[in-house]
Short mmCIF file of C-alpha atoms in Angstrom, two decimals:
data_model
loop_
_atom_site.label_atom_id
_atom_site.label_comp_id
_atom_site.label_asym_id
_atom_site.label_seq_id
_atom_site.Cartn_x
_atom_site.Cartn_y
_atom_site.Cartn_z
CA MET A 1 14.04 54.53 39.12
CA PRO A 2 15.77 52.62 36.34
CA GLY A 3 19.50 52.55 36.43
CA ILE A 4 22.55 51.32 34.58
CA LEU A 5 22.17 47.81 36.01
CA ASP A 6 18.67 47.57 34.55
CA VAL A 7 20.05 48.42 31.13
CA LEU A 8 22.78 45.85 31.70
CA HIS A 9 20.10 43.22 32.31
CA ILE A 10 18.50 44.24 29.02
CA ALA A 11 21.81 43.74 27.23
CA LYS A 12 22.27 40.39 28.96
CA SER A 13 18.80 39.23 27.87
CA ALA A 14 19.56 40.30 24.31
CA LEU A 15 22.82 38.32 24.31
CA GLU A 16 21.07 35.24 25.68
CA PHE A 17 18.25 35.44 23.15
CA GLN A 18 20.63 35.75 20.20
CA GLN A 19 22.56 32.75 21.52
CA TYR A 20 19.34 30.72 21.51
CA GLY A 21 18.64 31.92 17.98
CA ILE A 22 22.12 30.97 16.79
CA GLN A 23 21.85 27.55 18.43
CA VAL A 24 18.45 26.80 16.88
CA THR A 25 19.66 28.02 13.49
CA GLY A 26 22.69 25.76 13.78
CA HIS A 27 20.41 22.85 14.68
CA ASN A 28 18.34 23.54 11.56
CA ILE A 29 21.43 23.64 9.36
CA ALA A 30 22.78 20.42 10.88
CA ASN A 31 19.49 18.61 10.14
CA ALA A 32 18.85 20.06 6.70
CA ASN A 33 19.03 16.56 5.18
CA THR A 34 17.51 14.62 8.08
CA GLU A 35 14.37 12.77 6.97
CA GLY A 36 11.26 14.06 8.70
CA TYR A 37 12.99 17.00 10.36
CA THR A 38 10.89 20.13 10.85
CA ARG A 39 12.66 23.45 10.94
CA GLN A 40 12.43 25.28 14.24
CA ARG A 41 12.37 28.91 15.23
CA VAL A 42 12.77 30.83 18.47
CA ILE A 43 9.69 32.80 19.51
CA SER A 44 10.50 35.90 21.55
CA GLU A 45 8.43 37.96 23.95
CA PRO A 46 9.20 41.11 25.99
CA ARG A 47 10.17 40.59 29.60
CA THR A 48 7.92 41.98 32.32
CA PRO A 49 8.15 45.79 32.01
CA LEU A 50 9.22 48.11 34.78
CA GLU A 51 6.55 50.48 36.09
CA THR A 52 7.66 54.14 36.45
CA PRO A 53 5.83 57.41 37.11
CA TYR A 54 6.27 58.18 33.41
CA GLY A 55 4.97 54.87 32.12
CA THR A 56 6.35 51.38 31.67
CA LEU A 57 9.92 50.76 30.62
CA GLY A 58 10.97 47.65 28.76
CA THR A 59 13.30 45.25 30.52
CA GLY A 60 14.55 43.26 27.55
CA VAL A 61 13.64 40.09 25.72
CA GLN A 62 13.14 36.46 26.64
CA VAL A 63 12.42 33.18 24.87
CA GLU A 64 8.73 32.29 24.89
CA THR A 65 9.22 28.92 23.20
CA ILE A 66 11.05 27.08 20.46
CA GLU A 67 8.41 25.94 18.00
CA ARG A 68 8.28 23.81 14.86
CA GLU A 69 7.12 25.23 11.54
CA ARG A 70 4.29 22.73 11.05
CA ASP A 71 0.88 22.83 9.36
CA ARG A 72 -1.51 20.15 10.65
CA PHE A 73 -3.90 20.64 7.74
CA LEU A 74 -1.11 19.93 5.26
CA ASP A 75 -0.04 16.91 7.31
CA GLU A 76 -3.55 15.51 7.05
CA GLN A 77 -3.68 16.11 3.30
CA VAL A 78 -0.27 14.53 2.70
CA ARG A 79 -1.21 11.47 4.76
CA THR A 80 -4.53 11.02 2.99
CA ALA A 81 -2.86 11.29 -0.41
CA GLY A 82 -0.05 8.98 0.71
CA GLY A 83 -2.59 6.37 1.79
CA GLU A 84 -4.34 6.43 -1.58
CA LEU A 85 -1.00 6.30 -3.38
CA GLY A 86 0.03 3.28 -1.31
CA ARG A 87 -3.29 1.59 -2.04
CA TRP A 88 -3.02 1.91 -5.81
CA LYS A 89 0.71 1.17 -5.88
CA GLN A 90 0.08 -2.18 -4.21
CA ALA A 91 -2.84 -2.90 -6.52
CA GLU A 92 -0.77 -2.08 -9.61
CA ARG A 93 2.16 -4.19 -8.43
CA THR A 94 -0.04 -7.21 -7.75
CA LEU A 95 -2.15 -6.95 -10.90
CA SER A 96 0.99 -6.53 -13.00
CA GLU A 97 2.21 -9.83 -11.56
CA VAL A 98 -1.17 -11.42 -12.31
CA GLU A 99 -1.08 -10.23 -15.91
CA GLY A 100 2.32 -11.88 -16.29
CA THR A 101 0.98 -15.23 -15.06
CA PHE A 102 -1.48 -15.46 -17.97
CA SER A 103 1.29 -15.10 -20.59
CA GLU A 104 -1.19 -13.74 -23.11
CA PRO A 105 -0.96 -13.51 -25.99
CA SER A 106 1.65 -16.24 -26.53
CA GLU A 107 1.98 -19.74 -27.96
CA GLY A 108 2.17 -21.11 -24.42
CA GLY A 109 -0.92 -19.25 -23.24
CA LEU A 110 -4.18 -20.98 -22.44
CA ASN A 111 -5.95 -19.20 -25.29
CA ALA A 112 -3.64 -20.70 -27.94
CA ILE A 113 -3.66 -24.14 -26.29
CA LEU A 114 -7.47 -24.15 -26.15
CA ARG A 115 -7.64 -23.28 -29.84
CA GLU A 116 -5.24 -26.13 -30.67
CA PHE A 117 -7.44 -28.47 -28.61
CA TRP A 118 -10.49 -27.64 -30.73
CA ASP A 119 -8.45 -27.92 -33.94
CA SER A 120 -7.27 -31.41 -32.97
CA TRP A 121 -10.88 -32.59 -32.66
CA ARG A 122 -11.68 -31.06 -36.04
CA ALA A 123 -8.75 -32.92 -37.58
CA LEU A 124 -9.94 -36.15 -35.95
CA ALA A 125 -13.41 -35.64 -37.45
CA ASP A 126 -11.80 -35.77 -40.90
CA ARG A 127 -9.84 -38.97 -40.07
CA PRO A 128 -11.73 -40.76 -37.27
CA GLU A 129 -9.92 -44.09 -37.77
CA SER A 130 -6.44 -42.51 -37.64
CA THR A 131 -4.46 -43.50 -34.55
CA ALA A 132 -2.12 -40.56 -35.16
CA ALA A 133 -5.02 -38.09 -35.15
CA ARG A 134 -6.27 -39.63 -31.91
CA GLN A 135 -2.81 -39.32 -30.38
CA VAL A 136 -2.79 -35.65 -31.32
CA VAL A 137 -6.13 -35.14 -29.52
CA LEU A 138 -4.71 -36.77 -26.38
CA GLY A 139 -1.54 -34.68 -26.63
CA LYS A 140 -3.47 -31.43 -27.00
CA ALA A 141 -5.79 -32.46 -24.16
CA ARG A 142 -2.81 -33.13 -21.87
CA ALA A 143 -1.37 -29.73 -22.82
CA LEU A 144 -4.72 -28.12 -21.98
CA VAL A 145 -4.89 -29.88 -18.61
CA GLU A 146 -1.34 -28.79 -17.79
CA ALA A 147 -2.12 -25.21 -18.86
CA PHE A 148 -5.12 -25.10 -16.52
CA HIS A 149 -3.06 -26.54 -13.67
CA ARG A 150 -0.16 -24.18 -14.31
CA LEU A 151 -2.30 -21.05 -14.57
CA ARG A 152 -4.34 -21.85 -11.49
CA GLY A 153 -1.19 -22.70 -9.55
CA ARG A 154 0.39 -19.38 -10.47
CA LEU A 155 -2.70 -17.43 -9.46
CA ARG A 156 -2.86 -19.35 -6.18
CA ASN A 157 0.80 -18.49 -5.55
CA VAL A 158 0.10 -14.81 -6.18
CA ARG A 159 -2.78 -14.98 -3.73
CA TYR A 160 -0.66 -16.83 -1.17
CA ASN A 161 2.08 -14.20 -1.48
CA MET A 162 -0.52 -11.51 -0.83
CA ASN A 163 -1.53 -13.37 2.34
CA THR A 164 2.11 -13.17 3.40
CA SER A 165 2.16 -9.46 2.56
CA VAL A 166 -0.95 -8.90 4.68
CA GLY A 167 0.84 -10.47 7.65
CA SER A 168 3.94 -8.33 7.06
CA LYS A 169 1.92 -5.11 6.86
CA VAL A 170 0.03 -6.00 10.05
CA GLU A 171 3.34 -6.56 11.86
CA GLU A 172 4.63 -3.20 10.63
CA ILE A 173 1.43 -1.45 11.76
CA ASN A 174 1.77 -3.00 15.23
CA ARG A 175 5.41 -1.98 15.44
CA ILE A 176 4.65 1.63 14.45
CA ALA A 177 1.70 1.81 16.88
CA ASP A 178 3.97 0.69 19.73
CA GLN A 179 6.58 3.31 18.79
CA ILE A 180 3.98 6.09 18.62
CA ALA A 181 2.64 5.14 22.06
CA GLU A 182 6.18 5.18 23.46
CA LEU A 183 6.87 8.59 21.89
CA ASN A 184 3.58 9.88 23.31
CA LEU A 185 4.86 9.08 26.79
CA ARG A 186 8.26 10.70 26.17
CA ILE A 187 6.71 13.83 24.70
CA LEU A 188 4.23 14.08 27.56
CA ASN A 189 6.95 13.76 30.20
CA SER A 190 9.12 16.35 28.45
CA GLU A 191 6.45 18.95 27.78
CA VAL A 192 4.85 18.67 31.21
CA SER A 193 8.10 20.05 32.57
CA GLY A 194 8.00 22.92 30.05
CA HIS A 195 10.47 21.57 27.47
CA PRO A 196 9.07 21.34 23.91
CA ALA A 197 9.87 17.86 22.53
CA ASN A 198 10.33 19.06 18.97
CA ASP A 199 12.65 16.29 17.79
CA GLY A 200 10.39 13.67 19.39
CA ARG A 201 7.41 15.17 17.60
CA ASP A 202 9.32 14.99 14.31
CA ARG A 203 9.97 11.30 14.87
CA ARG A 204 6.31 10.74 15.70
CA ASP A 205 5.11 12.64 12.63
CA LEU A 206 7.40 10.54 10.44
CA LEU A 207 5.86 7.39 11.93
CA LEU A 208 2.35 8.79 11.41
CA ASP A 209 3.18 9.49 7.76
CA ARG A 210 4.28 5.88 7.28
CA LEU A 211 1.27 4.53 9.18
CA ALA A 212 -1.07 6.53 6.93
CA GLU A 213 0.63 4.96 3.90
CA LEU A 214 -0.12 1.53 5.31
CA VAL A 215 -3.72 2.00 6.42
CA ASP A 216 -6.40 4.69 6.60
CA VAL A 217 -6.13 6.29 10.05
CA LYS A 218 -7.48 9.39 11.77
CA VAL A 219 -5.03 11.32 13.97
CA ILE A 220 -6.21 13.60 16.79
CA GLU A 221 -3.73 15.51 18.96
CA GLY A 222 -4.68 16.17 22.56
CA ALA A 223 -3.97 19.22 24.68
CA ASP A 224 -1.23 17.32 26.49
CA GLY A 225 0.75 16.80 23.27
CA THR A 226 -0.10 13.12 22.84
CA VAL A 227 -1.90 11.83 19.74
CA ASN A 228 -4.71 9.34 19.48
CA VAL A 229 -4.81 7.25 16.32
CA TYR A 230 -8.10 5.72 15.20
CA LEU A 231 -8.58 2.88 12.73
CA SER A 232 -12.12 2.08 11.59
CA GLY A 233 -13.46 4.10 14.51
CA ARG A 234 -11.48 2.17 17.14
CA PRO A 235 -8.35 3.45 18.87
CA LEU A 236 -5.15 1.96 17.53
CA VAL A 237 -3.11 4.28 19.75
CA GLU A 238 -4.60 6.03 22.74
CA GLY A 239 -2.10 8.05 24.72
CA ARG A 240 0.59 5.68 25.94
CA GLU A 241 -1.40 2.53 25.05
CA ALA A 242 -1.34 0.77 21.68
CA SER A 243 -3.81 -1.85 20.48
CA ARG A 244 -2.65 -4.68 18.25
CA LEU A 245 -3.87 -6.16 15.00
CA ALA A 246 -3.61 -9.79 13.94
CA THR A 247 -4.54 -12.05 11.04
CA ALA A 248 -7.05 -14.89 11.20
CA PRO A 249 -8.56 -17.35 8.69
CA ALA A 250 -11.60 -16.01 6.85
CA LEU A 251 -14.86 -17.02 8.51
CA GLN A 252 -16.49 -17.65 5.13
CA GLY A 253 -15.19 -19.10 1.89
CA ASP A 254 -11.54 -20.03 1.50
CA ARG A 255 -10.12 -20.59 5.00
CA SER A 256 -6.58 -20.11 3.69
CA ILE A 257 -7.39 -16.42 3.18
CA LYS A 258 -6.19 -14.25 6.04
CA GLU A 259 -8.40 -11.44 7.34
CA VAL A 260 -7.22 -8.54 9.50
CA VAL A 261 -8.73 -8.55 13.01
CA TRP A 262 -8.26 -6.82 16.36
CA GLU A 263 -6.10 -9.05 18.50
CA ALA A 264 -8.12 -8.28 21.65
CA ASP A 265 -11.49 -9.61 20.48
CA SER A 266 -10.91 -10.99 16.94
CA ALA A 267 -13.36 -8.44 15.49
CA GLU A 268 -12.72 -7.84 11.80
CA VAL A 269 -11.03 -4.55 10.91
CA GLU A 270 -12.62 -2.60 8.07
CA ILE A 271 -9.70 -1.49 5.93
CA SER A 272 -10.56 1.35 3.56
CA GLY A 273 -7.23 2.82 2.46
CA GLY A 274 -3.47 2.47 2.38
CA GLU A 275 -1.18 -0.30 1.18
CA LEU A 276 -3.05 -2.90 3.20
CA SER A 277 -6.29 -1.96 1.45
CA GLY A 278 -4.59 -2.26 -1.95
CA ILE A 279 -3.36 -5.76 -1.11
CA LEU A 280 -6.77 -6.92 0.15
CA GLU A 281 -8.62 -5.48 -2.84
CA ALA A 282 -6.17 -7.01 -5.31
CA ARG A 283 -6.40 -10.33 -3.48
CA ASP A 284 -10.19 -10.26 -3.87
CA LYS A 285 -9.76 -9.58 -7.58
CA VAL A 286 -7.42 -12.56 -7.93
CA GLY A 287 -10.08 -14.61 -6.15
CA SER A 288 -12.65 -13.56 -8.76
CA TYR A 289 -10.18 -14.45 -11.55
CA LEU A 290 -9.77 -17.91 -10.03
CA GLU A 291 -13.55 -18.36 -9.87
CA ARG A 292 -13.90 -17.46 -13.54
CA LEU A 293 -11.06 -19.80 -14.49
CA ASP A 294 -12.65 -22.61 -12.46
CA LEU A 295 -16.01 -21.97 -14.15
CA LEU A 296 -14.32 -22.25 -17.54
CA ALA A 297 -12.69 -25.56 -16.59
CA ARG A 298 -15.90 -27.04 -15.13
CA THR A 299 -18.01 -26.01 -18.11
CA LEU A 300 -15.44 -27.33 -20.56
CA VAL A 301 -15.38 -30.70 -18.80
CA GLU A 302 -19.18 -30.91 -18.57
CA ARG A 303 -19.81 -30.05 -22.23
CA VAL A 304 -17.01 -32.21 -23.67
CA ASN A 305 -18.02 -35.17 -21.49
CA SER A 306 -21.70 -34.71 -22.34
CA ILE A 307 -21.03 -35.04 -26.07
CA HIS A 308 -18.30 -37.66 -25.66
CA ARG A 309 -20.58 -39.99 -23.69
CA GLU A 310 -23.09 -39.96 -26.57
CA GLY A 311 -20.46 -41.11 -29.06
CA TYR A 312 -18.84 -44.43 -29.88
CA THR A 313 -15.24 -45.59 -29.58
CA LEU A 314 -13.42 -47.62 -32.22
CA ASP A 315 -14.52 -50.86 -30.51
CA GLY A 316 -18.15 -49.71 -30.30
CA ALA A 317 -18.22 -48.73 -26.61
CA THR A 318 -20.28 -45.74 -25.51
CA GLY A 319 -20.99 -43.73 -22.33
CA ILE A 320 -17.30 -42.97 -21.71
CA ASN A 321 -16.14 -39.64 -20.24
CA PHE A 322 -13.23 -37.88 -21.90
CA PHE A 323 -12.33 -35.99 -18.70
CA LYS A 324 -12.78 -37.13 -15.13
CA SER A 325 -16.24 -35.99 -14.15
CA GLU A 326 -15.63 -34.79 -10.58
CA VAL A 327 -14.13 -31.38 -11.24
CA GLU A 328 -14.44 -28.38 -8.92
CA GLY A 329 -12.01 -26.14 -10.73
CA ALA A 330 -9.05 -25.72 -13.02
CA GLY A 331 -6.78 -27.46 -10.54
CA ASP A 332 -8.79 -30.72 -10.67
CA ILE A 333 -9.21 -31.19 -14.40
CA GLU A 334 -7.76 -34.54 -15.60
CA LEU A 335 -8.24 -36.98 -18.47
CA SER A 336 -10.42 -39.97 -17.62
CA ASP A 337 -8.73 -43.26 -16.80
CA GLU A 338 -10.41 -44.94 -19.81
CA VAL A 339 -8.92 -42.48 -22.28
CA VAL A 340 -5.42 -42.00 -20.82
CA GLY A 341 -2.96 -44.00 -22.92
CA ASN A 342 -5.75 -45.54 -24.98
CA PRO A 343 -6.61 -43.37 -28.01
CA SER A 344 -9.03 -46.01 -29.32
CA LYS A 345 -11.38 -45.03 -26.46
CA ILE A 346 -11.94 -41.59 -27.92
CA ALA A 347 -15.57 -41.47 -29.05
CA ALA A 348 -15.25 -39.81 -32.45
CA SER A 349 -18.29 -41.50 -34.01
CA LYS A 350 -21.90 -40.58 -33.40
CA ASP A 351 -23.50 -43.74 -34.85
CA GLY A 352 -20.70 -46.27 -34.42
CA GLY A 353 -20.23 -46.62 -38.15
CA PRO A 354 -16.74 -46.82 -39.68
CA GLY A 355 -15.38 -43.53 -40.92
CA ASP A 356 -17.91 -41.46 -38.96
CA GLY A 357 -16.30 -38.48 -37.17
CA SER A 358 -19.43 -36.44 -36.51
CA ASN A 359 -19.15 -36.74 -32.73
CA ALA A 360 -15.60 -35.37 -32.83
CA LEU A 361 -16.90 -32.51 -34.98
CA ASP A 362 -19.62 -31.76 -32.40
CA ILE A 363 -16.91 -31.46 -29.73
CA ALA A 364 -14.85 -29.22 -32.02
CA ASP A 365 -17.89 -27.02 -32.58
CA LEU A 366 -18.03 -26.31 -28.85
CA GLU A 367 -15.53 -23.61 -29.76
CA TYR A 368 -18.46 -21.63 -31.20
CA GLU A 369 -21.24 -22.69 -28.81
CA ARG A 370 -22.51 -19.99 -26.44
CA THR A 371 -22.09 -22.24 -23.45
CA LEU A 372 -21.80 -19.53 -20.82
CA GLY A 373 -24.79 -17.24 -21.31
CA THR A 374 -24.00 -15.23 -24.42
CA SER A 375 -20.32 -16.24 -24.40
CA THR A 376 -18.41 -19.16 -25.84
CA LEU A 377 -15.74 -20.83 -23.74
CA ASP A 378 -13.07 -18.94 -25.67
CA ASP A 379 -14.97 -15.67 -25.24
CA HIS A 380 -15.19 -16.29 -21.49
CA TYR A 381 -11.44 -16.71 -21.24
CA ARG A 382 -10.70 -13.70 -23.42
CA SER A 383 -13.05 -11.58 -21.31
CA LEU A 384 -11.13 -12.73 -18.23
CA ILE A 385 -7.87 -11.57 -19.81
CA ALA A 386 -9.51 -8.28 -20.77
CA GLN A 387 -10.77 -7.81 -17.20
CA VAL A 388 -7.27 -8.31 -15.80
CA GLY A 389 -5.92 -5.75 -18.26
CA GLN A 390 -8.71 -3.31 -17.43
CA ASP A 391 -8.13 -3.68 -13.68
CA LEU A 392 -4.40 -3.16 -14.15
CA GLU A 393 -4.93 -0.10 -16.32
CA GLU A 394 -7.29 1.39 -13.73
CA ALA A 395 -4.74 0.78 -10.96
CA ARG A 396 -1.96 2.35 -13.05
CA PHE A 397 -4.10 5.39 -13.90
CA MET A 398 -5.11 5.91 -10.26
CA ARG A 399 -1.54 5.43 -9.06
CA GLU A 400 -0.24 8.05 -11.49
CA ASN A 401 -2.92 10.57 -10.48
CA HIS A 402 -2.44 10.07 -6.75
CA GLU A 403 1.33 10.16 -7.18
CA LEU A 404 1.09 13.60 -8.77
CA LEU A 405 -1.23 14.81 -6.01
CA TRP A 406 0.98 13.38 -3.26
CA GLU A 407 4.14 14.92 -4.73
CA ARG A 408 2.44 18.33 -5.05
CA LEU A 409 1.20 18.23 -1.46
CA ARG A 410 4.50 16.92 -0.15
CA ASN A 411 6.40 19.71 -1.91
CA GLN A 412 3.92 22.23 -0.50
CA ARG A 413 4.47 20.87 2.99
CA GLU A 414 8.22 20.77 2.48
CA SER A 415 8.16 24.49 1.70
CA VAL A 416 6.75 24.95 5.21
CA ILE A 417 8.72 22.44 7.26
CA GLY A 418 11.89 22.05 5.21
CA VAL A 419 15.17 23.78 6.00
CA SER A 420 16.30 26.41 3.49
CA LEU A 421 20.03 26.91 3.93
CA ASP A 422 19.82 30.35 2.34
CA GLU A 423 17.16 31.46 4.83
CA GLU A 424 19.09 29.99 7.75
CA MET A 425 22.26 31.85 6.71
CA ILE A 426 20.28 35.11 6.59
CA LYS A 427 18.93 34.40 10.08
CA LEU A 428 22.42 33.56 11.28
CA ILE A 429 23.72 36.91 10.06
CA GLN A 430 20.78 38.70 11.69
CA TYR A 431 21.44 36.99 15.02
CA GLN A 432 25.14 37.74 14.66
CA HIS A 433 24.50 41.45 14.08
CA ALA A 434 22.03 41.58 16.96
CA TYR A 435 24.53 39.81 19.19
CA SER A 436 27.24 42.28 18.20
CA ALA A 437 24.90 45.18 18.95
CA ALA A 438 24.04 43.72 22.37
CA ALA A 439 27.74 43.20 23.05
CA LYS A 440 28.39 46.80 22.02
CA LEU A 441 25.66 47.91 24.44
CA THR A 442 27.43 45.95 27.16
CA SER A 443 30.71 47.70 26.33
CA VAL A 444 29.04 51.12 26.49
CA LEU A 445 27.51 50.26 29.86
CA ASP A 446 30.88 49.08 31.08
CA GLU A 447 32.39 52.44 30.12
CA MET A 448 29.53 54.26 31.83
CA ILE A 449 30.07 52.26 35.02
CA ARG A 450 33.80 52.99 34.92
CA THR A 451 33.12 56.70 34.43
CA THR A 452 30.68 56.71 37.33
CA LEU A 453 33.14 54.93 39.60
CA ASP A 454 35.91 57.35 38.63
CA MET A 455 33.66 60.27 39.50
CA LEU A 456 33.02 58.82 42.94
CA ARG A 457 36.68 58.47 43.80
#
């Protein structure tokens, strides 16, 4: 038969539960501005009821668990959007830097310098015996050579810096993977003993958010509370163990290019999202820009030399190259040794006759020759500039779209996991009133016990 002491236990359980509620609410308020914090709530359940001839009687309340307000589906969406945002942010940042290296349109840009180079040959065709006109051709040629060197050097520097960025991102991924594996172990040890590791889970989720910004990963949580993280189908984190990434020289092409590999077996990692993907994709684009610039330089050298060799110098010599013939790209282009410092060796004449500048005019007319398929040399360069601008515009457009999506999803998730001070104050008042009611019940029971004892005296 239930008695006063049973009711006293009910009051005691109510007091204890409200204390838990007040403590959790206070913890929420204290961490309202803590990055990555997930608000918590106390989940209650009735205590084991008391069986009586008239049915079961409640015996109070107890804490079932303290859980986080978290939505895994939203987490996955935020991480996917964050990875795409990181990818296009990196691409936009890099391509913006590339666009700046071309300095187009400007007087110091390659487009203007190339046009001045053609104009100098046209002026020489009008005055083939003029030493001054020949000096101008050499001056414009030197400026063109320097412009090629400068532009290629800048693009190479951008590509080198991206190599450095790849290494930095790989180091950060390894560091985060190690931390997640360590947190897996801590969470496992805590929750095995029946203590929810909510703050540890918050820290792990924050790391998973950052990892997803860096690279496209798949996160699967196990029944034991640990998470496995997969990259390109292979485990990056598996329970308490973390695999490591590394960089290695590319197996094909430019060996200075760093590829991302698994440290254990040097197998290449297929990167499909995140900041690392944006860097690698932009680096490949810069590589294609360099190839097109090199093609322009090689073709220019071949065509100018081809015509120049057919012409005659002031002293009647022929078969002389204007540029050095062994050119692989824009970084190798140089004036030939015969021409450097010796303007009389410029082959302006086609027949060797005095006053003939037709060979110089043929070189000048290369400006309009469709040397590269259906494109002139100038068209080829302008299309390269247009491609850079188009790639940058695409990256900017995609970044803006994914930024809007990421912000919307993040705000949606924040409405679930974030701490609302107004809501917490309401909860605090509710717990306070419930605590006061439980305390009042205790006082009533105390009076009842006193009355009973007085009756027995």
